[in-house]
């Protein structure tokens, strides 16, 4: 079986395109703790192959109603993975660790912390695994 030069070029263009549309790694939030003045927070856990952006409308509604909302990104590709602009790709166990890290950061500076979790699709499996 011979491979045409055109197929190799298409593969190279696909790899370059994926690299061009992939987001830069998220920078750490400079604030010490989100929701530091709130008694309770709502963590929003997205579905498989998604991003926290899917929560923008609900987040705006909850924030408008006085809730502190924290979208949780889980399962982002690791540094050695092919960069894609989606999260939720590394599996439930990795997602549970990401959720644990996000909740530790959220509650780390408080003696008492209450977090309600709203999860969608595979995000509910991540939440269940965390629990």
XYZ file of C-alpha atoms in Angstrom:
131
model
C 0.000 0.000 0.000
C 1.459 3.344 -1.015
C 0.673 6.554 0.748
C 0.076 9.619 -1.343
C 1.981 12.837 -0.519
C -1.390 14.568 -0.246
C -2.507 12.418 2.725
C 0.685 13.254 4.612
C 0.060 16.939 3.993
C -3.539 16.676 5.233
C -2.292 14.993 8.423
C 0.267 17.750 8.984
C -2.341 20.465 8.415
C -4.707 18.767 10.874
C -2.031 18.673 13.574
C -1.073 22.311 12.962
C -4.722 23.373 13.027
C -5.351 21.597 16.330
C -2.346 23.370 17.802
C -3.571 26.735 16.518
C -7.060 26.498 18.016
C -6.061 24.999 21.342
C -6.366 27.420 24.235
C -3.358 28.469 26.206
C -3.034 26.791 29.595
C -5.262 28.481 32.150
C -3.502 30.943 34.376
C -4.024 30.687 38.102
C -6.603 33.090 39.475
C -4.717 35.822 41.330
C -7.436 36.128 44.001
C -6.681 34.118 47.154
C -9.998 32.239 47.292
C -13.103 32.602 45.184
C -16.282 33.283 47.133
C -14.273 34.253 50.206
C -17.131 36.340 51.637
C -19.915 33.859 50.868
C -21.295 31.252 53.251
C -22.046 28.782 50.453
C -20.931 28.221 46.893
C -22.263 26.367 43.867
C -19.731 24.294 41.926
C -20.695 23.706 38.294
C -19.237 20.506 36.790
C -19.419 20.206 32.981
C -20.051 17.170 30.764
C -17.604 15.029 28.805
C -15.656 16.818 26.046
C -16.924 20.215 27.136
C -15.775 23.328 28.967
C -17.135 25.405 31.850
C -18.401 27.896 29.248
C -21.571 25.776 28.925
C -22.590 27.125 32.322
C -22.449 30.823 31.379
C -26.241 31.394 31.333
C -26.911 29.424 34.536
C -23.927 31.045 36.193
C -25.257 34.509 35.341
C -28.688 33.597 36.725
C -27.257 32.149 39.947
C -24.885 35.069 40.431
C -27.774 37.473 39.865
C -29.710 35.633 42.577
C -26.830 36.149 45.019
C -25.096 32.777 44.773
C -21.357 32.409 44.482
C -20.706 30.161 41.477
C -17.489 28.330 40.668
C -17.233 26.521 37.323
C -14.957 23.495 37.678
C -12.797 22.361 34.768
C -12.002 18.669 34.864
C -10.087 16.336 32.596
C -8.175 18.914 30.577
C -5.535 17.381 28.338
C -2.196 17.080 30.110
C 0.902 18.783 28.781
C 1.968 15.680 26.877
C -1.457 15.108 25.273
C -2.563 16.472 21.910
C -3.858 19.981 22.716
C -7.592 20.255 22.057
C -9.904 23.075 23.165
C -12.070 20.775 25.293
C -11.877 19.336 28.771
C -13.318 16.142 30.181
C -11.118 13.907 28.071
C -8.871 12.218 30.632
C -11.509 10.116 32.374
C -13.519 10.063 35.567
C -10.644 9.282 37.955
C -8.578 12.224 36.705
C -11.727 14.368 36.784
C -12.392 13.422 40.411
C -8.855 14.549 41.309
C -9.430 17.837 39.438
C -12.730 18.353 41.285
C -11.036 17.603 44.625
C -8.333 20.172 43.851
C -10.940 22.800 42.887
C -12.977 22.204 46.048
C -9.840 22.239 48.215
C -8.891 25.588 46.705
C -12.417 26.905 47.210
C -12.686 25.792 50.831
C -9.034 25.849 51.842
C -9.084 29.158 53.692
C -12.319 28.567 55.626
C -13.067 26.708 58.807
C -16.514 25.756 57.507
C -17.457 25.405 53.843
C -20.685 24.367 52.151
C -20.675 23.667 48.424
C -23.651 22.624 46.335
C -22.670 20.766 43.180
C -24.566 21.004 39.902
C -23.246 18.468 37.402
C -24.166 17.574 33.835
C -23.658 14.227 32.080
C -20.255 12.725 32.793
C -19.689 15.543 35.279
C -22.119 13.693 37.560
C -19.911 10.589 37.319
C -16.895 12.724 38.234
C -18.814 14.092 41.224
C -19.906 10.594 42.271
C -16.316 9.350 42.009
C -15.119 12.283 44.095
C -17.657 11.469 46.797
